[in-house]
Amino acid sequence: DAMVIQNPRYQVTQFGKPVTLSCSQTLNHNVMYWYQQKSSQAPKLLFHYYDKDFNNEADTPDNFQSRRPNTSFCFLDIRSPGLGDAAMYLCATSRGGLGLAATDTQYFGPGTRLTVL
Amino acid sequence: QQQVKQSPQSLIVQKGGISIINCAYENTAFDYFPWYQQFPGKGPALLIAIRPDVSEKKEGRFTISFNKSAKQFSLHIMDSQPGDSATYFCAASEDLQYNTDKLIFGTGTRLQVFP
């Protein structure tokens, strides 16, 4: 089945220890997004890629970086995790490029729950 | 102006009842209004969506009502079932570069349907 896959599902790291979260997709979508969702809050967009073009949200901390080595994979790197970075990290994809009047549905993965000790 | 306000924060409904969740927005540039359903430990999944050129959209037991002049929209779940128990997020989107969409999510409503 075509889908959005996130690994690992649960990640525990220590304060200040770099961590990388992985997302892969079999939908062949142009756009990949990373969201942060804290407990009982709405998902918040961190950044997105259209193909290889990276688009950062203005309020995303520098501590968060991303890489997209190919169409299928996208990584979220947290350089120095703080206690406030504990959250669910959601990857999503969309086809993109459909035109202004078209609906570009986003498909979400199951998320990676990050715990910072 | 980028916010989407959602209410109530939580909702308890008896099986067979109607669940109603409301959202409001300010940005008139928003042109797409999806609702996402999220079960614990899972990512959000698209439930139903509407564009502002229609006032209502129905899919099975789920209906979106849209009031463009009031800048409000709502989700109605008819004949609510225990399996509908989940967190529901409304969202609004604006076009980004490359004709993709930026979703602005509401704060979520936790729905519990009791037998």
PDB file of C-alpha atoms in Angstrom:
ATOM      1  CA  ASP A   1       0.000   0.000   0.000  1.00  0.00           C
ATOM      2  CA  ALA A   2       1.219   3.492  -0.821  1.00  0.00           C
ATOM      3  CA  MET A   3       1.878   5.313   2.393  1.00  0.00           C
ATOM      4  CA  VAL A   4       3.920   7.668   4.552  1.00  0.00           C
ATOM      5  CA  ILE A   5       6.273   5.818   6.892  1.00  0.00           C
ATOM      6  CA  GLN A   6       8.051   7.289   9.879  1.00  0.00           C
ATOM      7  CA  ASN A   7      10.907   5.727  11.824  1.00  0.00           C
ATOM      8  CA  PRO A   8      11.348   5.251  14.617  1.00  0.00           C
ATOM      9  CA  ARG A   9       7.865   5.480  16.131  1.00  0.00           C
ATOM     10  CA  TYR A  10       9.351   6.307  19.525  1.00  0.00           C
ATOM     11  CA  GLN A  11      12.680   8.027  20.117  1.00  0.00           C
ATOM     12  CA  VAL A  12      14.313   8.799  23.441  1.00  0.00           C
ATOM     13  CA  THR A  13      17.291  11.138  23.527  1.00  0.00           C
ATOM     14  CA  GLN A  14      19.258  13.025  26.111  1.00  0.00           C
ATOM     15  CA  PHE A  15      19.251  16.767  26.548  1.00  0.00           C
ATOM     16  CA  GLY A  16      21.623  18.220  23.962  1.00  0.00           C
ATOM     17  CA  LYS A  17      22.261  14.948  22.098  1.00  0.00           C
ATOM     18  CA  PRO A  18      21.558  15.255  18.358  1.00  0.00           C
ATOM     19  CA  VAL A  19      18.748  13.147  16.992  1.00  0.00           C
ATOM     20  CA  THR A  20      17.489  12.349  13.482  1.00  0.00           C
ATOM     21  CA  LEU A  21      13.952  11.353  12.590  1.00  0.00           C
ATOM     22  CA  SER A  22      13.163   9.670   9.296  1.00  0.00           C
ATOM     23  CA  CYS A  23      10.241   9.844   6.875  1.00  0.00           C
ATOM     24  CA  SER A  24       9.729   7.920   3.660  1.00  0.00           C
ATOM     25  CA  GLN A  25       6.895   7.877   1.171  1.00  0.00           C
ATOM     26  CA  THR A  26       5.749   5.613  -1.614  1.00  0.00           C
ATOM     27  CA  LEU A  27       3.247   8.120  -3.019  1.00  0.00           C
ATOM     28  CA  ASN A  28       5.846   9.780  -5.274  1.00  0.00           C
ATOM     29  CA  HIS A  29       4.645  13.163  -4.023  1.00  0.00           C
ATOM     30  CA  ASN A  30       6.562  16.346  -4.738  1.00  0.00           C
ATOM     31  CA  VAL A  31       5.998  17.961  -1.360  1.00  0.00           C
ATOM     32  CA  MET A  32       7.084  16.735   2.061  1.00  0.00           C
ATOM     33  CA  TYR A  33       6.280  18.531   5.304  1.00  0.00           C
ATOM     34  CA  TRP A  34       7.461  18.292   8.894  1.00  0.00           C
ATOM     35  CA  TYR A  35       5.099  19.251  11.702  1.00  0.00           C
ATOM     36  CA  GLN A  36       5.614  19.421  15.453  1.00  0.00           C
ATOM     37  CA  GLN A  37       2.647  18.462  17.613  1.00  0.00           C
ATOM     38  CA  LYS A  38       2.899  18.958  21.369  1.00  0.00           C
ATOM     39  CA  SER A  39       0.529  17.236  23.738  1.00  0.00           C
ATOM     40  CA  SER A  40      -3.105  18.337  23.263  1.00  0.00           C
ATOM     41  CA  GLN A  41      -2.072  20.942  20.689  1.00  0.00           C
ATOM     42  CA  ALA A  42      -2.519  21.362  16.958  1.00  0.00           C
ATOM     43  CA  PRO A  43       0.220  20.333  14.540  1.00  0.00           C
ATOM     44  CA  LYS A  44       2.546  23.223  13.766  1.00  0.00           C
ATOM     45  CA  LEU A  45       4.395  23.388  10.455  1.00  0.00           C
ATOM     46  CA  LEU A  46       8.183  23.531  10.809  1.00  0.00           C
ATOM     47  CA  PHE A  47       9.191  23.454   7.138  1.00  0.00           C
ATOM     48  CA  HIS A  48       8.456  21.805   3.841  1.00  0.00           C
ATOM     49  CA  TYR A  49      10.209  20.745   0.656  1.00  0.00           C
ATOM     50  CA  TYR A  50       8.878  21.094  -2.841  1.00  0.00           C
ATOM     51  CA  ASP A  51      11.138  18.625  -4.586  1.00  0.00           C
ATOM     52  CA  LYS A  52      14.594  19.846  -3.512  1.00  0.00           C
ATOM     53  CA  ASP A  53      13.493  23.374  -2.648  1.00  0.00           C
ATOM     54  CA  PHE A  54      13.494  23.915   1.107  1.00  0.00           C
ATOM     55  CA  ASN A  55      10.994  26.300   2.709  1.00  0.00           C
ATOM     56  CA  ASN A  56      11.467  27.182   6.351  1.00  0.00           C
ATOM     57  CA  GLU A  57       8.734  28.693   8.526  1.00  0.00           C
ATOM     58  CA  ALA A  58       9.796  32.025   9.980  1.00  0.00           C
ATOM     59  CA  ASP A  59       9.365  30.895  13.590  1.00  0.00           C
ATOM     60  CA  THR A  60      11.094  27.518  13.284  1.00  0.00           C
ATOM     61  CA  PRO A  61      14.131  27.492  15.602  1.00  0.00           C
ATOM     62  CA  ASP A  62      17.591  27.081  14.059  1.00  0.00           C
ATOM     63  CA  ASN A  63      17.938  23.954  16.171  1.00  0.00           C
ATOM     64  CA  PHE A  64      15.734  22.176  13.627  1.00  0.00           C
ATOM     65  CA  GLN A  65      17.171  21.238  10.261  1.00  0.00           C
ATOM     66  CA  SER A  66      15.986  19.032   7.441  1.00  0.00           C
ATOM     67  CA  ARG A  67      17.405  17.056   4.548  1.00  0.00           C
ATOM     68  CA  ARG A  68      15.733  15.534   1.535  1.00  0.00           C
ATOM     69  CA  PRO A  69      18.267  13.405  -0.337  1.00  0.00           C
ATOM     70  CA  ASN A  70      15.724  12.074  -2.843  1.00  0.00           C
ATOM     71  CA  THR A  71      11.986  12.128  -3.606  1.00  0.00           C
ATOM     72  CA  SER A  72      11.180   9.311  -1.215  1.00  0.00           C
ATOM     73  CA  PHE A  73      13.044  10.310   1.935  1.00  0.00           C
ATOM     74  CA  CYS A  74      13.100  13.306   4.227  1.00  0.00           C
ATOM     75  CA  PHE A  75      14.933  13.684   7.543  1.00  0.00           C
ATOM     76  CA  LEU A  76      14.405  15.949  10.525  1.00  0.00           C
ATOM     77  CA  ASP A  77      17.581  16.735  12.475  1.00  0.00           C
ATOM     78  CA  ILE A  78      17.377  18.268  15.921  1.00  0.00           C
ATOM     79  CA  ARG A  79      20.872  19.483  16.664  1.00  0.00           C
ATOM     80  CA  SER A  80      20.622  20.043  20.408  1.00  0.00           C
ATOM     81  CA  PRO A  81      17.295  18.829  21.771  1.00  0.00           C
ATOM     82  CA  GLY A  82      15.907  20.671  24.739  1.00  0.00           C
ATOM     83  CA  LEU A  83      13.156  19.580  27.091  1.00  0.00           C
ATOM     84  CA  GLY A  84      10.772  21.829  25.188  1.00  0.00           C
ATOM     85  CA  ASP A  85      11.346  19.834  22.004  1.00  0.00           C
ATOM     86  CA  ALA A  86       9.610  16.751  23.396  1.00  0.00           C
ATOM     87  CA  ALA A  87       6.656  16.260  21.069  1.00  0.00           C
ATOM     88  CA  MET A  88       5.144  14.149  18.321  1.00  0.00           C
ATOM     89  CA  TYR A  89       6.805  14.880  14.992  1.00  0.00           C
ATOM     90  CA  LEU A  90       4.584  14.333  11.989  1.00  0.00           C
ATOM     91  CA  CYS A  91       5.671  13.955   8.398  1.00  0.00           C
ATOM     92  CA  ALA A  92       3.174  14.638   5.634  1.00  0.00           C
ATOM     93  CA  THR A  93       3.237  14.604   1.867  1.00  0.00           C
ATOM     94  CA  SER A  94       1.202  16.153  -0.905  1.00  0.00           C
ATOM     95  CA  ARG A  95       1.324  16.012  -4.644  1.00  0.00           C
ATOM     96  CA  GLY A  96       1.783  19.761  -5.200  1.00  0.00           C
ATOM     97  CA  GLY A  97       1.787  21.652  -8.485  1.00  0.00           C
ATOM     98  CA  LEU A  98      -1.864  20.996  -9.200  1.00  0.00           C
ATOM     99  CA  GLY A  99      -2.785  24.601  -9.795  1.00  0.00           C
ATOM    100  CA  LEU A 100      -4.261  27.320  -7.620  1.00  0.00           C
ATOM    101  CA  ALA A 101      -7.819  26.060  -7.807  1.00  0.00           C
ATOM    102  CA  ALA A 102      -6.922  22.482  -6.990  1.00  0.00           C
ATOM    103  CA  THR A 103      -6.990  20.830  -3.608  1.00  0.00           C
ATOM    104  CA  ASP A 104      -3.598  19.565  -2.520  1.00  0.00           C
ATOM    105  CA  THR A 105      -4.485  16.986   0.116  1.00  0.00           C
ATOM    106  CA  GLN A 106      -1.843  16.266   2.719  1.00  0.00           C
ATOM    107  CA  TYR A 107      -1.285  12.682   3.829  1.00  0.00           C
ATOM    108  CA  PHE A 108       0.228  12.195   7.251  1.00  0.00           C
ATOM    109  CA  GLY A 109       2.459   9.503   8.645  1.00  0.00           C
ATOM    110  CA  PRO A 110       1.862   7.959  12.086  1.00  0.00           C
ATOM    111  CA  GLY A 111       4.402  10.235  13.749  1.00  0.00           C
ATOM    112  CA  THR A 112       7.505   9.824  15.894  1.00  0.00           C
ATOM    113  CA  ARG A 113       7.102  10.549  19.573  1.00  0.00           C
ATOM    114  CA  LEU A 114      10.281  12.188  20.872  1.00  0.00           C
ATOM    115  CA  THR A 115      11.161  12.109  24.549  1.00  0.00           C
ATOM    116  CA  VAL A 116      14.022  14.258  25.843  1.00  0.00           C
ATOM    117  CA  LEU A 117      15.573  13.224  29.177  1.00  0.00           C
TER     118      LEU A 117
ATOM    119  CA  GLN B   1      -4.931  36.806  11.414  1.00  0.00           C
ATOM    120  CA  GLN B   2      -3.381  33.404  10.777  1.00  0.00           C
ATOM    121  CA  GLN B   3      -5.299  31.698  13.562  1.00  0.00           C
ATOM    122  CA  VAL B   4      -8.136  29.248  13.303  1.00  0.00           C
ATOM    123  CA  LYS B   5     -10.211  29.153  16.480  1.00  0.00           C
ATOM    124  CA  GLN B   6     -11.907  25.871  17.342  1.00  0.00           C
ATOM    125  CA  SER B   7     -14.501  24.977  19.964  1.00  0.00           C
ATOM    126  CA  PRO B   8     -15.318  23.142  22.109  1.00  0.00           C
ATOM    127  CA  GLN B   9     -12.055  21.752  23.430  1.00  0.00           C
ATOM    128  CA  SER B  10     -13.782  18.524  24.397  1.00  0.00           C
ATOM    129  CA  LEU B  11     -17.163  17.005  23.656  1.00  0.00           C
ATOM    130  CA  ILE B  12     -19.037  14.090  25.138  1.00  0.00           C
ATOM    131  CA  VAL B  13     -21.924  12.654  23.143  1.00  0.00           C
ATOM    132  CA  GLN B  14     -24.141   9.639  23.577  1.00  0.00           C
ATOM    133  CA  LYS B  15     -24.228   7.020  20.845  1.00  0.00           C
ATOM    134  CA  GLY B  16     -26.696   8.038  18.148  1.00  0.00           C
ATOM    135  CA  GLY B  17     -26.453  11.737  19.000  1.00  0.00           C
ATOM    136  CA  ILE B  18     -25.180  14.637  16.906  1.00  0.00           C
ATOM    137  CA  SER B  19     -21.657  15.966  17.472  1.00  0.00           C
ATOM    138  CA  ILE B  20     -21.037  19.581  16.445  1.00  0.00           C
ATOM    139  CA  ILE B  21     -17.624  21.244  16.327  1.00  0.00           C
ATOM    140  CA  ASN B  22     -17.183  24.875  15.345  1.00  0.00           C
ATOM    141  CA  CYS B  23     -14.324  26.819  13.823  1.00  0.00           C
ATOM    142  CA  ALA B  24     -13.752  30.464  12.935  1.00  0.00           C
ATOM    143  CA  TYR B  25     -11.070  32.230  10.948  1.00  0.00           C
ATOM    144  CA  GLU B  26     -10.004  35.770  10.086  1.00  0.00           C
ATOM    145  CA  ASN B  27      -7.842  35.493   6.995  1.00  0.00           C
ATOM    146  CA  THR B  28     -10.024  35.934   3.907  1.00  0.00           C
ATOM    147  CA  ALA B  29      -7.199  34.488   1.786  1.00  0.00           C
ATOM    148  CA  PHE B  30      -7.968  31.021   3.116  1.00  0.00           C
ATOM    149  CA  ASP B  31      -9.574  29.028   0.340  1.00  0.00           C
ATOM    150  CA  TYR B  32      -9.737  25.445   1.529  1.00  0.00           C
ATOM    151  CA  PHE B  33     -11.122  24.108   4.800  1.00  0.00           C
ATOM    152  CA  PRO B  34     -10.409  20.466   5.663  1.00  0.00           C
ATOM    153  CA  TRP B  35     -11.262  18.513   8.768  1.00  0.00           C
ATOM    154  CA  TYR B  36      -8.810  15.941  10.060  1.00  0.00           C
ATOM    155  CA  GLN B  37      -9.496  13.043  12.412  1.00  0.00           C
ATOM    156  CA  GLN B  38      -6.712  11.815  14.683  1.00  0.00           C
ATOM    157  CA  PHE B  39      -6.765   8.663  16.787  1.00  0.00           C
ATOM    158  CA  PRO B  40      -4.311   8.293  19.677  1.00  0.00           C
ATOM    159  CA  GLY B  41      -0.826   7.412  18.472  1.00  0.00           C
ATOM    160  CA  LYS B  42      -1.731   7.994  14.823  1.00  0.00           C
ATOM    161  CA  GLY B  43      -1.223  10.831  12.387  1.00  0.00           C
ATOM    162  CA  PRO B  44      -4.160  13.007  11.332  1.00  0.00           C
ATOM    163  CA  ALA B  45      -6.252  11.666   8.446  1.00  0.00           C
ATOM    164  CA  LEU B  46      -8.374  13.781   6.127  1.00  0.00           C
ATOM    165  CA  LEU B  47     -12.055  13.335   6.935  1.00  0.00           C
ATOM    166  CA  ILE B  48     -13.895  15.838   4.759  1.00  0.00           C
ATOM    167  CA  ALA B  49     -13.131  19.221   3.217  1.00  0.00           C
ATOM    168  CA  ILE B  50     -14.904  22.180   1.655  1.00  0.00           C
ATOM    169  CA  ARG B  51     -14.121  25.182  -0.528  1.00  0.00           C
ATOM    170  CA  PRO B  52     -15.795  28.557   0.146  1.00  0.00           C
ATOM    171  CA  ASP B  53     -17.891  28.467  -3.018  1.00  0.00           C
ATOM    172  CA  VAL B  54     -20.363  26.041  -1.388  1.00  0.00           C
ATOM    173  CA  SER B  55     -22.229  26.346   1.897  1.00  0.00           C
ATOM    174  CA  GLU B  56     -22.517  22.678   2.756  1.00  0.00           C
ATOM    175  CA  LYS B  57     -20.866  19.377   1.961  1.00  0.00           C
ATOM    176  CA  LYS B  58     -22.046  15.981   3.115  1.00  0.00           C
ATOM    177  CA  GLU B  59     -20.243  12.662   3.070  1.00  0.00           C
ATOM    178  CA  GLY B  60     -22.093   9.866   4.811  1.00  0.00           C
ATOM    179  CA  ARG B  61     -22.630  10.856   8.445  1.00  0.00           C
ATOM    180  CA  PHE B  62     -20.254  13.821   8.211  1.00  0.00           C
ATOM    181  CA  THR B  63     -21.379  17.291   7.083  1.00  0.00           C
ATOM    182  CA  ILE B  64     -19.478  20.565   6.856  1.00  0.00           C
ATOM    183  CA  SER B  65     -21.504  23.767   7.057  1.00  0.00           C
ATOM    184  CA  PHE B  66     -19.721  26.876   5.803  1.00  0.00           C
ATOM    185  CA  ASN B  67     -20.699  30.516   6.377  1.00  0.00           C
ATOM    186  CA  LYS B  68     -18.425  32.711   4.298  1.00  0.00           C
ATOM    187  CA  SER B  69     -19.773  36.048   5.515  1.00  0.00           C
ATOM    188  CA  ALA B  70     -19.344  35.058   9.152  1.00  0.00           C
ATOM    189  CA  LYS B  71     -16.014  33.346   8.448  1.00  0.00           C
ATOM    190  CA  GLN B  72     -17.160  30.266  10.302  1.00  0.00           C
ATOM    191  CA  PHE B  73     -17.453  26.591   9.494  1.00  0.00           C
ATOM    192  CA  SER B  74     -18.562  23.573  11.434  1.00  0.00           C
ATOM    193  CA  LEU B  75     -18.469  19.785  11.392  1.00  0.00           C
ATOM    194  CA  HIS B  76     -21.603  17.818  12.170  1.00  0.00           C
ATOM    195  CA  ILE B  77     -21.374  14.108  12.896  1.00  0.00           C
ATOM    196  CA  MET B  78     -24.791  12.510  12.690  1.00  0.00           C
ATOM    197  CA  ASP B  79     -25.608   9.252  14.510  1.00  0.00           C
ATOM    198  CA  SER B  80     -22.314   9.451  16.423  1.00  0.00           C
ATOM    199  CA  GLN B  81     -20.693   6.092  17.153  1.00  0.00           C
ATOM    200  CA  PRO B  82     -18.105   5.002  19.736  1.00  0.00           C
ATOM    201  CA  GLY B  83     -15.690   4.449  16.832  1.00  0.00           C
ATOM    202  CA  ASP B  84     -15.889   8.200  16.127  1.00  0.00           C
ATOM    203  CA  SER B  85     -14.119   8.884  19.423  1.00  0.00           C
ATOM    204  CA  ALA B  86     -10.998  10.766  18.366  1.00  0.00           C
ATOM    205  CA  THR B  87      -9.547  14.261  18.208  1.00  0.00           C
ATOM    206  CA  TYR B  88     -10.868  16.408  15.386  1.00  0.00           C
ATOM    207  CA  PHE B  89      -8.916  19.299  13.912  1.00  0.00           C
ATOM    208  CA  CYS B  90     -10.318  21.892  11.602  1.00  0.00           C
ATOM    209  CA  ALA B  91      -7.852  23.591   9.325  1.00  0.00           C
ATOM    210  CA  ALA B  92      -7.664  26.330   6.766  1.00  0.00           C
ATOM    211  CA  SER B  93      -5.185  26.667   4.009  1.00  0.00           C
ATOM    212  CA  GLU B  94      -3.654  29.271   1.845  1.00  0.00           C
ATOM    213  CA  ASP B  95      -1.728  28.699  -1.337  1.00  0.00           C
ATOM    214  CA  LEU B  96       2.019  28.423  -1.132  1.00  0.00           C
ATOM    215  CA  GLN B  97       4.587  28.567  -3.851  1.00  0.00           C
ATOM    216  CA  TYR B  98       4.357  25.718  -6.360  1.00  0.00           C
ATOM    217  CA  ASN B  99       0.589  25.544  -5.839  1.00  0.00           C
ATOM    218  CA  THR B 100       0.741  23.591  -2.643  1.00  0.00           C
ATOM    219  CA  ASP B 101      -1.104  24.457   0.560  1.00  0.00           C
ATOM    220  CA  LYS B 102      -0.082  25.596   4.031  1.00  0.00           C
ATOM    221  CA  LEU B 103      -2.446  24.201   6.620  1.00  0.00           C
ATOM    222  CA  ILE B 104      -3.271  26.252   9.699  1.00  0.00           C
ATOM    223  CA  PHE B 105      -4.826  23.931  12.253  1.00  0.00           C
ATOM    224  CA  GLY B 106      -7.349  24.693  14.943  1.00  0.00           C
ATOM    225  CA  THR B 107      -6.571  23.634  18.496  1.00  0.00           C
ATOM    226  CA  GLY B 108      -8.522  20.380  18.273  1.00  0.00           C
ATOM    227  CA  THR B 109     -11.641  18.890  19.837  1.00  0.00           C
ATOM    228  CA  ARG B 110     -11.494  15.654  21.728  1.00  0.00           C
ATOM    229  CA  LEU B 111     -14.735  13.781  21.030  1.00  0.00           C
ATOM    230  CA  GLN B 112     -15.883  10.914  23.228  1.00  0.00           C
ATOM    231  CA  VAL B 113     -18.944   8.934  22.204  1.00  0.00           C
ATOM    232  CA  PHE B 114     -20.395   6.714  24.905  1.00  0.00           C
ATOM    233  CA  PRO B 115     -22.595   3.673  24.190  1.00  0.00           C
TER     234      PRO B 115
END
